[in-house]
């Protein structure tokens, strides 16, 4: 019934409550009525009234009987189809990495992520991070951690956040998810265990409503960073990081404690410079960052598409310039001047003191009006290669040109009109090819399609200097 795509099953639940309510008007209601639904892929049962998974069964075991019936239907209906697909894979050439399926080109080696209930926001971020090679390889090379023992070892089919299981590891489930991608053994992977841990440690993301992909990315990176600092099962993840020569101490950017792979890859440093307009006192402070949130300049916000002829096209450089340009703070942001001993009018300017290995740029497409949150649907032009960040540096003379050039690795796109609705997909490059990740569907695409996307989050990877290479 499209429980999470169109909310169809929830509509059935809401319709079912009306006659139940009317019927109980003349009776004393002893127990609340619970209408449940079952996911036909994972066979997990969910109660909308409780906003939770259901782990118990009826006395007659009716829930398990439904599961067994669905399993038998699936086995009989799809066995022949699976054998046909497996034979196609086995007979395909070793050099062939692509297969025509239903008229579209799909990548055999690429693995999609199943939607578990409006979890496209999570899937788009996971696919993007899985294609940032240095970051992904670190987690995939971590030793596996056994979280369960005894009767529950190695199996947890139906998850619920009410189980009271606090022995969970975001790092471990994140590692398992990354290992499942790009191995080519399945067309789609179900990140149920990771989502279960997300529900446990990030209460904001419980339930099945649409969430903001950028907000999820920040929570995910922050929690990975915190867990890596503390280690798990007695093994210090930070100690492993220190041994990794590619992530040396010189590249540390500490956010809330010691450096981890998160800060070593995504960590940069901003200089925030504020000047009092009354006495001229200058205040400077350094702020670490994992990503930069950029406004789309107001003069471009009415543009709806790349092909409109009225006015110039907004570019990523316009957004970066707006972020770093000198700005006079308005009356609601008066600066407390220590010399004047009161709040005064002032100017603010950002400089980038240290660039990260992976530059994550978030375009602020959602903004609040008086009553609701609107989306800025403006197309923003962005380069696939050679994004030059040197002009935004505090001390550009201390950085060689090769350390300021970035190439695009992934793009997260929001389709739709509102933050609480719509759909997220991602484009990412892998071994020189661009792929479009749309939950469980992965298709090969081209650069022309990527550059036309209305980007929401952009991941740029620092270009590695090569001896004798041509400069852009």
XYZ file of C-alpha atoms in Angstrom:
472
model
C 0.000 0.000 0.000
C 2.930 2.356 -0.277
C 3.311 2.854 3.464
C 6.207 5.291 3.156
C 6.076 6.406 -0.483
C 2.574 7.862 -0.556
C 1.473 7.270 3.022
C -1.256 4.986 1.648
C -1.166 2.498 4.526
C -1.316 5.327 7.065
C -4.451 6.583 5.303
C -6.009 3.113 5.820
C -5.105 3.377 9.509
C -6.691 6.843 9.826
C -9.853 5.694 8.008
C -10.102 2.649 10.291
C -10.090 4.826 13.419
C -13.310 6.678 12.466
C -15.761 3.731 12.661
C -13.948 2.411 15.741
C -14.432 5.746 17.499
C -18.116 5.944 16.563
C -18.713 2.348 17.610
C -17.242 2.936 21.061
C -19.334 6.001 21.864
C -21.998 3.919 23.572
C -19.559 1.456 25.142
C -16.879 1.703 27.778
C -13.592 1.425 25.942
C -11.409 -0.966 27.897
C -8.426 -1.063 25.561
C -7.239 1.246 22.768
C -7.477 -0.167 19.266
C -4.145 -0.782 17.506
C -4.156 -1.138 13.737
C -0.847 -2.506 12.476
C 0.721 -2.901 9.056
C 3.487 -5.165 7.758
C 6.349 -4.376 5.392
C 6.217 -7.004 2.648
C 9.998 -6.805 2.081
C 11.412 -6.995 5.617
C 8.245 -8.491 7.246
C 8.563 -6.044 10.119
C 5.268 -5.010 11.723
C 4.544 -1.401 12.636
C 1.885 0.277 14.770
C 0.972 3.857 13.872
C -0.757 4.452 17.219
C 2.402 3.537 19.155
C 4.763 4.953 16.515
C 6.898 1.868 16.994
C 7.705 -1.600 15.666
C 5.726 -4.529 17.070
C 7.836 -7.426 18.358
C 5.174 -9.530 20.105
C 2.599 -11.784 18.430
C -0.964 -12.912 19.056
C -1.622 -16.031 21.151
C -2.315 -17.954 17.950
C 0.862 -16.663 16.283
C -1.077 -14.931 13.495
C 1.664 -12.407 12.703
C 4.206 -15.167 12.108
C 1.708 -17.026 9.912
C 1.322 -13.925 7.731
C 5.123 -13.669 7.475
C 5.415 -17.321 6.424
C 2.620 -16.886 3.873
C 4.320 -13.827 2.347
C 7.657 -15.654 2.278
C 6.113 -18.587 0.414
C 4.494 -16.226 -2.091
C 7.786 -14.458 -2.680
C 9.716 -17.701 -3.112
C 7.266 -19.128 -5.648
C 6.777 -15.920 -7.608
C 10.340 -14.704 -7.851
C 12.526 -17.825 -7.860
C 12.406 -18.146 -11.637
C 13.131 -14.439 -12.098
C 16.095 -14.593 -9.716
C 17.570 -17.596 -11.526
C 17.248 -15.734 -14.829
C 19.042 -12.637 -13.469
C 21.762 -14.734 -11.833
C 22.395 -16.562 -15.112
C 22.695 -13.226 -16.925
C 25.277 -12.072 -14.401
C 27.289 -15.296 -14.630
C 27.297 -15.253 -18.429
C 28.248 -11.608 -18.761
C 31.811 -10.808 -19.754
C 34.322 -10.154 -16.971
C 35.132 -6.841 -18.628
C 31.476 -5.799 -18.786
C 30.326 -3.792 -15.794
C 26.961 -2.702 -17.175
C 23.713 -4.472 -17.899
C 20.602 -3.342 -19.757
C 17.576 -3.812 -17.501
C 14.096 -2.720 -18.627
C 15.595 -0.426 -21.247
C 17.798 1.495 -18.800
C 21.465 1.037 -18.082
C 22.181 -0.190 -14.562
C 25.522 -0.854 -12.937
C 26.129 -4.436 -11.857
C 28.829 -3.487 -9.358
C 26.772 -0.713 -7.725
C 24.418 -1.501 -4.851
C 21.344 0.544 -3.984
C 19.882 1.159 -0.521
C 16.305 0.143 0.210
C 13.926 2.801 1.473
C 12.810 1.825 4.982
C 10.162 4.512 5.345
C 10.982 7.944 3.911
C 14.674 7.175 4.494
C 15.789 8.586 1.141
C 17.444 11.431 3.103
C 19.703 8.853 4.795
C 20.307 6.819 1.628
C 21.464 9.858 -0.366
C 24.005 10.812 2.326
C 25.273 7.234 2.753
C 25.788 6.795 -0.990
C 27.624 10.130 -1.190
C 29.942 9.262 1.716
C 30.569 5.778 0.292
C 32.081 7.404 -2.809
C 34.546 9.567 -0.882
C 37.359 7.055 -1.152
C 39.668 8.048 1.704
C 36.786 8.363 4.181
C 35.074 5.149 3.085
C 38.267 3.050 3.049
C 39.076 3.977 6.653
C 35.802 2.476 7.926
C 35.911 -0.556 5.648
C 39.372 -1.433 6.980
C 38.303 -1.261 10.643
C 38.128 -4.637 12.422
C 34.607 -5.999 12.869
C 33.048 -5.672 16.315
C 30.822 -8.441 17.711
C 28.024 -6.665 19.552
C 25.878 -9.625 20.569
C 26.446 -12.959 22.258
C 24.496 -15.988 23.401
C 21.113 -16.665 21.867
C 20.929 -13.299 20.055
C 24.325 -13.594 18.369
C 24.302 -12.669 14.710
C 20.574 -12.170 14.312
C 18.091 -9.405 14.909
C 15.395 -9.643 12.289
C 12.800 -7.253 13.668
C 14.094 -4.129 15.373
C 12.431 -1.828 17.865
C 13.742 1.154 19.771
C 11.840 -0.076 22.857
C 14.039 -3.180 23.284
C 16.272 -1.299 25.686
C 19.426 -2.460 23.904
C 22.069 0.156 24.627
C 24.954 -1.968 23.344
C 24.940 -0.442 19.860
C 27.720 1.007 17.739
C 27.089 3.556 15.011
C 30.655 3.065 13.729
C 30.129 -0.695 13.395
C 26.806 -0.463 11.547
C 28.162 2.332 9.357
C 31.144 0.106 8.535
C 28.873 -2.821 7.627
C 26.746 -0.619 5.360
C 29.779 0.738 3.507
C 31.142 -2.804 3.074
C 27.837 -3.886 1.525
C 28.040 -1.174 -1.150
C 30.063 -1.648 -4.345
C 30.702 -5.346 -3.701
C 28.400 -6.307 -6.587
C 26.761 -9.290 -4.874
C 23.303 -7.705 -4.618
C 21.292 -5.009 -6.360
C 20.050 -3.395 -3.132
C 21.041 -3.518 0.533
C 18.642 -2.881 3.422
C 20.306 -0.626 6.051
C 17.887 -1.713 8.801
C 20.549 -2.261 11.454
C 22.073 1.171 10.839
C 18.650 2.841 10.937
C 17.913 1.022 14.192
C 21.075 2.511 15.740
C 20.161 5.937 14.343
C 16.802 5.686 16.123
C 18.597 4.720 19.327
C 21.160 7.519 19.454
C 19.526 10.245 17.360
C 15.940 10.671 18.654
C 15.288 13.479 16.144
C 15.179 10.886 13.363
C 12.746 8.421 14.925
C 9.611 7.680 12.963
C 9.020 7.661 9.231
C 8.486 11.293 8.339
C 10.752 12.960 5.790
C 13.892 14.505 7.322
C 16.469 17.041 6.186
C 19.462 15.321 4.544
C 21.912 18.038 5.636
C 20.751 17.847 9.243
C 21.118 14.062 9.163
C 24.634 14.329 7.704
C 25.728 16.683 10.504
C 24.277 14.426 13.222
C 25.849 11.357 11.601
C 29.331 12.883 11.322
C 29.153 14.346 14.840
C 28.166 11.007 16.392
C 30.752 9.070 14.371
C 33.365 11.588 15.577
C 32.322 11.206 19.235
C 32.258 7.411 19.117
C 35.616 7.195 17.339
C 37.193 9.338 20.066
C 36.010 7.002 22.812
C 36.841 3.760 21.059
C 34.636 0.669 21.196
C 35.037 -2.672 22.976
C 38.337 -1.443 24.384
C 39.826 -0.659 20.971
C 40.679 2.991 20.493
C 39.620 4.083 17.007
C 41.709 7.221 17.437
C 44.764 5.042 17.969
C 44.103 3.378 14.618
C 43.756 6.813 13.078
C 47.120 7.965 14.456
C 48.799 4.973 12.795
C 47.358 5.897 9.410
C 50.106 7.831 7.654
C 47.646 9.304 5.150
C 45.893 11.117 8.009
C 48.899 12.575 9.794
C 48.895 14.835 12.823
C 49.595 17.858 10.632
C 46.099 17.540 9.187
C 44.248 17.619 12.505
C 41.204 19.810 12.985
C 39.841 19.160 16.460
C 36.112 19.558 17.057
C 34.961 18.587 20.551
C 38.142 16.770 21.529
C 40.770 14.692 19.760
C 41.088 14.383 15.999
C 39.352 11.491 14.207
C 38.944 10.476 10.585
C 35.860 12.726 10.460
C 37.779 15.895 11.332
C 40.887 14.788 9.406
C 38.834 14.477 6.200
C 36.040 17.065 6.560
C 37.555 19.419 9.121
C 38.499 22.966 8.177
C 38.932 26.203 10.126
C 37.211 29.557 9.607
C 38.400 32.922 10.904
C 35.471 35.057 12.017
C 36.456 38.735 11.957
C 34.124 41.318 13.581
C 34.812 45.091 13.574
C 32.992 47.645 15.737
C 31.821 50.533 13.539
C 31.902 52.979 16.468
C 35.388 52.537 17.938
C 37.031 50.325 15.301
C 37.857 47.496 17.713
C 38.562 44.245 15.856
C 37.651 40.830 17.264
C 38.886 37.585 15.752
C 38.118 33.993 16.572
C 38.743 30.680 14.855
C 35.857 28.257 14.324
C 36.305 24.644 13.173
C 33.801 23.411 10.560
C 32.805 20.167 8.871
C 30.791 21.877 6.131
C 29.941 25.391 4.948
C 26.297 26.495 4.645
C 25.949 28.993 1.799
C 23.063 31.366 1.119
C 21.778 31.644 -2.438
C 22.003 35.440 -3.048
C 18.584 37.108 -2.998
C 18.950 38.539 -6.519
C 18.930 34.975 -7.926
C 16.084 33.517 -5.854
C 13.306 34.176 -8.371
C 15.084 32.239 -11.112
C 13.478 28.849 -11.617
C 15.626 27.080 -14.172
C 19.001 27.123 -15.876
C 17.490 27.966 -19.257
C 15.723 31.184 -18.217
C 17.077 34.140 -20.134
C 16.120 36.942 -17.728
C 19.280 37.764 -15.799
C 22.528 35.927 -15.084
C 22.713 32.339 -13.828
C 23.634 31.934 -10.176
C 26.970 30.172 -9.728
C 28.611 28.434 -6.793
C 31.186 31.228 -6.816
C 28.357 33.754 -6.239
C 27.306 31.766 -3.153
C 30.885 31.509 -1.842
C 31.441 35.229 -2.431
C 28.236 36.055 -0.543
C 29.460 33.885 2.353
C 32.913 35.486 2.614
C 32.148 39.127 1.656
C 32.197 41.883 4.254
C 28.721 42.202 5.779
C 27.180 44.787 8.077
C 25.230 43.103 10.863
C 21.618 44.219 11.251
C 19.899 45.527 14.379
C 19.065 42.011 15.629
C 22.738 40.967 15.540
C 24.422 43.847 17.346
C 27.959 43.008 18.487
C 28.948 43.340 22.165
C 32.039 45.537 21.937
C 34.385 44.986 24.868
C 35.901 48.451 24.473
C 32.582 50.329 24.203
C 31.086 48.060 26.908
C 27.811 47.773 24.998
C 26.255 46.342 21.842
C 27.260 48.305 18.758
C 26.812 48.225 15.000
C 29.562 46.177 13.401
C 30.752 44.369 10.293
C 31.544 40.690 9.904
C 33.771 38.820 7.488
C 34.726 35.161 7.145
C 38.090 33.902 5.956
C 39.042 30.263 5.492
C 42.101 29.678 7.653
C 42.452 25.975 6.736
C 40.823 24.060 3.887
C 39.680 20.452 4.464
C 40.571 17.405 2.378
C 36.888 17.093 1.457
C 35.018 20.374 1.134
C 31.310 19.906 1.856
C 29.136 22.806 0.668
C 25.489 23.025 1.740
C 23.235 25.356 -0.261
C 20.567 26.856 2.013
C 17.513 26.026 -0.080
C 15.037 26.052 2.818
C 14.145 29.255 4.660
C 11.407 30.320 7.039
C 8.705 32.799 6.128
C 6.061 34.055 8.580
C 4.167 30.752 8.659
C 6.031 28.049 6.777
C 9.372 26.894 5.433
C 9.813 27.575 1.726
C 12.259 26.124 -0.761
C 14.561 28.195 -2.972
C 14.396 26.302 -6.250
C 17.059 28.363 -8.055
C 19.497 26.475 -10.266
C 23.088 27.014 -9.059
C 25.855 26.387 -11.564
C 28.736 24.350 -10.112
C 31.997 23.009 -11.620
C 32.761 19.310 -11.903
C 36.493 19.974 -11.806
C 38.899 22.628 -10.675
C 36.931 24.528 -8.013
C 39.588 27.057 -6.927
C 39.288 28.085 -3.262
C 42.497 30.122 -3.054
C 40.797 33.536 -3.146
C 38.820 32.689 0.027
C 41.901 31.796 2.076
C 43.188 33.977 4.904
C 46.812 33.463 3.835
C 46.732 32.246 0.221
C 50.474 32.836 -0.206
C 51.169 29.974 2.228
C 49.233 27.427 0.140
C 50.442 25.971 -3.126
C 47.977 26.093 -6.049
C 47.559 22.306 -5.995
C 46.117 22.449 -2.451
C 43.299 24.835 -3.398
C 41.781 22.926 -6.335
C 38.838 20.605 -5.742
C 37.030 18.080 -7.937
C 33.403 17.056 -7.423
C 32.828 13.618 -5.872
C 29.087 13.628 -5.049
C 25.918 15.746 -5.155
C 22.762 15.373 -3.046
C 19.579 16.661 -4.723
C 16.196 17.416 -3.136
C 13.216 16.921 -5.450
C 9.970 18.602 -4.425
C 8.810 21.808 -2.781
C 9.189 21.381 0.989
C 11.695 20.108 3.552
C 9.109 17.798 5.125
C 8.161 16.276 1.783
C 9.719 15.484 -1.566
C 12.498 13.034 -2.274
C 16.318 12.872 -2.051
C 18.671 11.270 -4.572
C 22.414 11.490 -5.080
C 24.901 11.600 -7.945
C 28.410 10.300 -7.292
C 31.480 9.389 -9.294
C 33.112 5.990 -8.926
C 36.179 4.870 -10.890
C 35.651 7.632 -13.452
C 31.933 6.989 -14.010
C 28.955 8.952 -12.706
C 26.045 7.103 -11.106
C 22.595 8.215 -9.976
C 21.524 6.704 -6.639
C 17.750 6.665 -6.175
C 17.199 4.434 -3.127
C 17.376 0.819 -4.378
C 17.805 1.873 -8.030
C 21.283 2.748 -9.323
C 21.778 3.876 -12.911
C 24.755 4.982 -14.940
C 24.552 8.646 -15.962
C 26.738 11.282 -17.597
C 28.378 14.579 -16.667
C 25.835 16.636 -18.645
C 23.029 15.268 -16.466
C 24.967 15.875 -13.241
C 25.725 19.543 -13.952
C 22.019 20.233 -14.608
C 21.023 19.000 -11.144
C 19.704 21.510 -8.598
C 22.296 20.705 -5.968
C 21.517 20.741 -2.251
C 24.809 19.369 -0.872
C 28.091 19.233 -2.828
C 31.117 17.130 -1.861
C 34.411 18.316 -3.354
C 37.637 16.316 -2.905
C 41.022 18.056 -2.762
C 43.007 17.390 -5.922
C 46.187 15.452 -5.317
C 49.272 17.129 -6.792
C 51.079 15.085 -9.428
C 54.575 15.770 -10.625
C 54.522 17.293 -14.108
C 50.728 17.520 -14.224
C 49.075 20.229 -16.264
C 47.496 23.102 -14.354
C 43.951 24.191 -15.063
